[in-house]
């Protein structure tokens, strides 16, 4: 009977973790090019199949009371599907049509500079004429993006007083001349990408940058791929599942109370 308490408990903890992920998605529903996260759960059947194939404990007696918990969070994954495009008519706003990322030279609080990746193309030109993100990180050109080089020679410097035109391949035109190229790259395996924070991604060891055939849309931003309605429906589902776990625990607790206080007197 007590085992039922543990099973209900694991289900409630699993729903709490799912709710945390869902709440983060809703909080970023208006974040430019944000990619929503999802979760998978491992059920008792999954656990049982793993234990059947696991012979590491074969022949070893188990302690009385050993159980397999009912469910736990399996994996947190990122949905990289493209969001909708929003026209802004701002000449330094860009969206990527296809698979790929902009590369930026990110400097952390310790002063270390490294290459990070983003789909957020809400750029601007700073007072020195460099193309930067809204947080002030330098956007890299095609060479810096492909080589993973955050050096200053790969920053994009423009004339802040001249009109900016960018074609689908990322070539930047000013005064009828090509003055730079916005760097775009893709990754051969998205399992090697992790969210770094500040709408940036970090490429883990083992991941490789590859060329992309994506196009750039100027004067456009990609919106978040979070569907608020779907997330709200999922929130209701999570709430009901959590309440079901609460009812199981309350029911078992009542049964244990009667067993201790009433049956014991007989």
C-alpha positions as a printed NumPy array, in Angstrom:
array([[  0.   ,   0.   ,   0.   ],
       [  2.858,   2.352,   0.849],
       [  4.285,   1.657,  -2.585],
       [  1.254,   3.427,  -4.024],
       [  2.309,   6.572,  -2.18 ],
       [  5.696,   6.509,  -3.878],
       [  4.143,   5.867,  -7.282],
       [  1.747,   8.813,  -6.883],
       [  4.617,  10.944,  -5.591],
       [  6.798,  10.291,  -8.662],
       [  3.866,  11.143, -10.914],
       [  3.328,  14.472,  -9.137],
       [  7.032,  15.355,  -9.254],
       [  7.075,  14.553, -12.97 ],
       [  4.109,  16.869, -13.569],
       [  5.799,  19.66 , -11.571],
       [  8.897,  19.43 , -13.767],
       [  6.739,  19.439, -16.905],
       [  4.943,  22.521, -15.607],
       [  8.254,  24.343, -15.086],
       [  9.194,  23.734, -18.743],
       [  5.753,  24.794, -19.946],
       [  5.818,  27.973, -17.836],
       [  9.183,  28.895, -19.357],
       [  7.707,  28.426, -22.842],
       [  4.804,  30.738, -22.026],
       [  7.166,  33.324, -20.531],
       [  9.064,  33.386, -23.848],
       [  6.027,  33.378, -26.139],
       [  6.965,  36.903, -27.302],
       [ 10.738,  36.339, -27.422],
       [ 12.112,  36.706, -30.942],
       [ 12.886,  33.315, -32.539],
       [ 12.551,  31.453, -29.227],
       [ 12.389,  27.661, -29.622],
       [ 10.012,  25.92 , -27.253],
       [ 11.003,  22.974, -25.103],
       [  9.152,  19.738, -24.517],
       [  9.505,  16.735, -22.234],
       [  9.229,  12.972, -22.433],
       [  8.297,  10.659, -19.574],
       [  9.537,   7.153, -18.837],
       [  6.757,   4.902, -17.646],
       [  6.823,   1.761, -15.536],
       [  6.756,  -0.326, -18.719],
       [  9.883,   1.458, -19.967],
       [ 11.638,   0.866, -16.678],
       [ 10.618,  -2.79 , -16.668],
       [ 11.925,  -3.381, -20.194],
       [ 15.274,  -1.857, -19.207],
       [ 15.514,  -3.989, -16.086],
       [ 14.666,  -7.167, -17.985],
       [ 17.577,  -6.509, -20.355],
       [ 19.893,  -5.443, -17.513],
       [ 21.769,  -8.483, -16.205],
       [ 24.164,  -6.526, -13.981],
       [ 22.181,  -7.405, -10.824],
       [ 21.233, -10.939, -11.857],
       [ 21.436, -13.374,  -8.936],
       [ 21.924, -10.638,  -6.347],
       [ 19.183, -10.741,  -3.687],
       [ 17.248,  -7.51 ,  -3.292],
       [ 16.248,  -5.86 ,  -0.059],
       [ 12.65 ,  -6.169,   1.049],
       [ 10.668,  -3.185,  -0.146],
       [ 12.687,  -2.435,  -3.313],
       [ 10.347,  -1.04 ,  -5.958],
       [ 10.491,   0.656,  -9.314],
       [  8.924,   4.112,  -9.186],
       [  6.017,   4.699, -11.509],
       [  7.3  ,   7.451, -13.787],
       [ 10.017,  10.042, -14.115],
       [ 11.096,  12.736, -16.544],
       [ 12.847,  11.127, -19.474],
       [ 14.262,  13.976, -21.56 ],
       [ 13.941,  17.71 , -22.117],
       [ 14.178,  18.477, -25.826],
       [ 14.056,  21.604, -27.981],
       [ 11.656,  22.023, -30.903],
       [ 13.666,  23.79 , -33.621],
       [ 10.749,  24.288, -36.004],
       [ 10.581,  27.747, -37.596],
       [  8.232,  30.32 , -36.121],
       [  6.111,  32.76 , -38.093],
       [  7.682,  35.813, -39.735],
       [  6.768,  39.33 , -38.663],
       [  7.471,  42.273, -40.982],
       [  9.098,  45.204, -39.168],
       [ 10.544,  47.194, -42.118],
       [ 13.598,  47.857, -39.933],
       [ 16.671,  47.525, -42.18 ],
       [ 18.721,  45.867, -39.395],
       [ 16.095,  43.237, -38.57 ],
       [ 16.711,  39.837, -40.16 ],
       [ 15.028,  36.438, -40.172],
       [ 16.476,  33.122, -41.363],
       [ 14.3  ,  31.234, -43.82 ],
       [ 15.452,  27.639, -43.425],
       [ 17.819,  25.83 , -41.087],
       [ 20.693,  27.826, -39.698],
       [ 21.884,  30.354, -37.147],
       [ 23.536,  33.733, -36.958],
       [ 26.955,  33.66 , -35.271],
       [ 27.896,  36.306, -32.697],
       [ 30.997,  37.066, -30.659],
       [ 29.695,  36.792, -27.097],
       [ 31.682,  38.19 , -24.181],
       [ 30.774,  36.88 , -20.717],
       [ 31.109,  38.698, -17.388],
       [ 34.643,  37.371, -16.956],
       [ 35.681,  38.989, -20.24 ],
       [ 35.994,  35.735, -22.167],
       [ 34.832,  35.925, -25.798],
       [ 33.465,  32.929, -27.689],
       [ 31.159,  32.203, -30.611],
       [ 27.486,  31.688, -29.795],
       [ 24.58 ,  31.084, -32.153],
       [ 21.14 ,  32.614, -32.376],
       [ 18.053,  32.857, -34.567],
       [ 17.272,  36.302, -33.158],
       [ 18.098,  38.758, -35.922],
       [ 17.021,  41.963, -34.137],
       [ 20.327,  43.715, -34.793],
       [ 21.397,  47.33 , -34.695],
       [ 24.416,  49.442, -35.669],
       [ 26.367,  50.858, -32.72 ],
       [ 28.087,  54.237, -32.615],
       [ 31.328,  52.756, -34.013],
       [ 29.412,  51.388, -36.996],
       [ 29.528,  47.715, -36.012],
       [ 26.52 ,  45.447, -36.503],
       [ 25.6  ,  44.143, -33.055],
       [ 22.811,  42.303, -31.262],
       [ 20.425,  44.14 , -28.95 ],
       [ 22.727,  43.108, -26.073],
       [ 25.763,  44.65 , -27.784],
       [ 27.447,  41.435, -28.969],
       [ 29.151,  41.687, -32.352],
       [ 27.6  ,  39.87 , -35.315],
       [ 30.188,  37.833, -37.224],
       [ 30.727,  37.8  , -40.958],
       [ 30.686,  34.653, -43.096],
       [ 34.348,  33.846, -42.397],
       [ 34.053,  34.197, -38.648],
       [ 30.827,  32.21 , -38.535],
       [ 32.184,  29.279, -40.545],
       [ 35.569,  29.175, -38.785],
       [ 34.182,  29.836, -35.312],
       [ 36.529,  32.806, -34.949],
       [ 35.226,  35.632, -32.701],
       [ 38.146,  37.932, -33.533],
       [ 37.592,  41.614, -34.268],
       [ 38.689,  41.147, -37.887],
       [ 35.473,  39.171, -38.393],
       [ 33.142,  41.877, -37.072],
       [ 30.852,  43.594, -39.573],
       [ 31.508,  47.333, -39.782],
       [ 29.137,  49.573, -41.723],
       [ 28.627,  53.225, -42.537],
       [ 25.934,  54.261, -40.03 ],
       [ 24.879,  57.131, -42.291],
       [ 24.315,  55.065, -45.449],
       [ 21.315,  52.937, -46.368],
       [ 21.675,  49.21 , -45.754],
       [ 20.446,  46.562, -48.182],
       [ 20.937,  42.839, -47.565],
       [ 20.091,  40.173, -50.133],
       [ 18.936,  36.611, -49.434],
       [ 22.513,  35.299, -49.306],
       [ 23.491,  37.81 , -46.623],
       [ 25.539,  40.19 , -48.771],
       [ 25.384,  43.72 , -47.358],
       [ 25.202,  46.579, -49.861],
       [ 25.935,  50.24 , -49.139],
       [ 26.431,  52.928, -51.777],
       [ 26.057,  50.209, -54.47 ],
       [ 29.017,  48.248, -53.075],
       [ 29.301,  45.009, -51.114],
       [ 30.664,  45.945, -47.692],
       [ 30.257,  42.66 , -45.851],
       [ 28.373,  39.407, -45.435],
       [ 26.229,  38.337, -42.506],
       [ 27.475,  34.962, -41.344],
       [ 25.078,  32.01 , -41.214],
       [ 25.915,  28.411, -40.362],
       [ 24.075,  25.235, -39.487],
       [ 24.985,  22.325, -37.217],
       [ 25.282,  18.726, -38.384],
       [ 23.586,  17.368, -35.258],
       [ 21.285,  19.513, -33.126],
       [ 21.859,  17.192, -30.166],
       [ 25.147,  19.061, -29.736],
       [ 23.38 ,  22.402, -29.307],
       [ 22.446,  23.608, -25.845],
       [ 20.609,  26.714, -24.757],
       [ 23.088,  29.097, -23.199],
       [ 20.706,  31.845, -22.14 ],
       [ 20.009,  35.321, -23.546],
       [ 18.453,  33.629, -26.597],
       [ 21.83 ,  32.139, -27.539],
       [ 22.991,  28.587, -28.223],
       [ 26.297,  26.955, -27.426],
       [ 27.894,  24.313, -29.664],
       [ 29.092,  21.388, -27.528],
       [ 32.257,  19.393, -28.248],
       [ 31.499,  16.842, -30.948],
       [ 29.189,  19.157, -32.874],
       [ 30.316,  20.542, -36.226],
       [ 29.428,  23.7  , -38.111],
       [ 28.264,  23.129, -41.667],
       [ 27.234,  25.398, -44.512],
       [ 23.571,  26.271, -44.816],
       [ 21.403,  26.986, -47.829],
       [ 19.031,  29.147, -45.784],
       [ 18.046,  32.629, -46.944],
       [ 17.944,  35.919, -45.061],
       [ 14.839,  38.079, -45.041],
       [ 15.602,  41.741, -44.334],
       [ 13.102,  43.872, -42.434],
       [ 11.596,  40.745, -40.883],
       [ 11.853,  38.935, -37.562],
       [ 11.045,  35.343, -36.697],
       [  8.572,  35.003, -33.856],
       [  8.578,  32.348, -31.145],
       [  7.294,  28.92 , -32.178],
       [  5.325,  28.648, -28.921],
       [  1.6  ,  28.118, -29.49 ],
       [  0.016,  29.76 , -26.469],
       [ -3.317,  27.939, -26.866],
       [ -1.642,  24.524, -26.983],
       [  0.506,  25.366, -23.991],
       [ -2.547,  26.439, -21.973],
       [ -4.311,  23.177, -22.846],
       [ -1.224,  21.261, -21.745],
       [ -1.186,  23.244, -18.507],
       [ -4.75 ,  22.145, -17.743],
       [ -3.807,  18.522, -18.49 ],
       [ -0.821,  18.753, -16.139],
       [ -2.966,  20.295, -13.411],
       [ -5.532,  17.48 , -13.627],
       [ -2.833,  14.817, -13.547],
       [ -1.289,  16.443, -10.483],
       [ -4.678,  16.587,  -8.77 ],
       [ -5.201,  12.884,  -9.53 ],
       [ -1.921,  12.115,  -7.762],
       [ -3.053,  14.179,  -4.78 ],
       [ -6.297,  12.185,  -4.57 ],
       [ -4.391,   8.881,  -4.666],
       [ -2.164,   9.992,  -1.794],
       [ -5.17 ,  11.24 ,   0.208],
       [ -7.023,   7.971,  -0.348],
       [ -4.072,   5.792,   0.661],
       [ -3.374,   7.989,   3.678],
       [ -6.974,   7.544,   4.825],
       [ -6.743,   3.783,   4.372],
       [ -3.519,   3.632,   6.37 ],
       [ -5.098,   5.737,   9.106],
       [ -8.   ,   3.311,   9.423],
       [ -5.64 ,   0.326,   9.347],
       [ -3.542,   1.725,  12.191],
       [ -6.264,   3.15 ,  14.413],
       [ -9.196,   0.793,  13.798],
       [ -7.953,  -2.582,  12.589],
       [ -5.219,  -2.573,  15.23 ],
       [ -7.844,  -2.452,  17.998],
       [ -9.56 ,  -5.665,  16.863]])
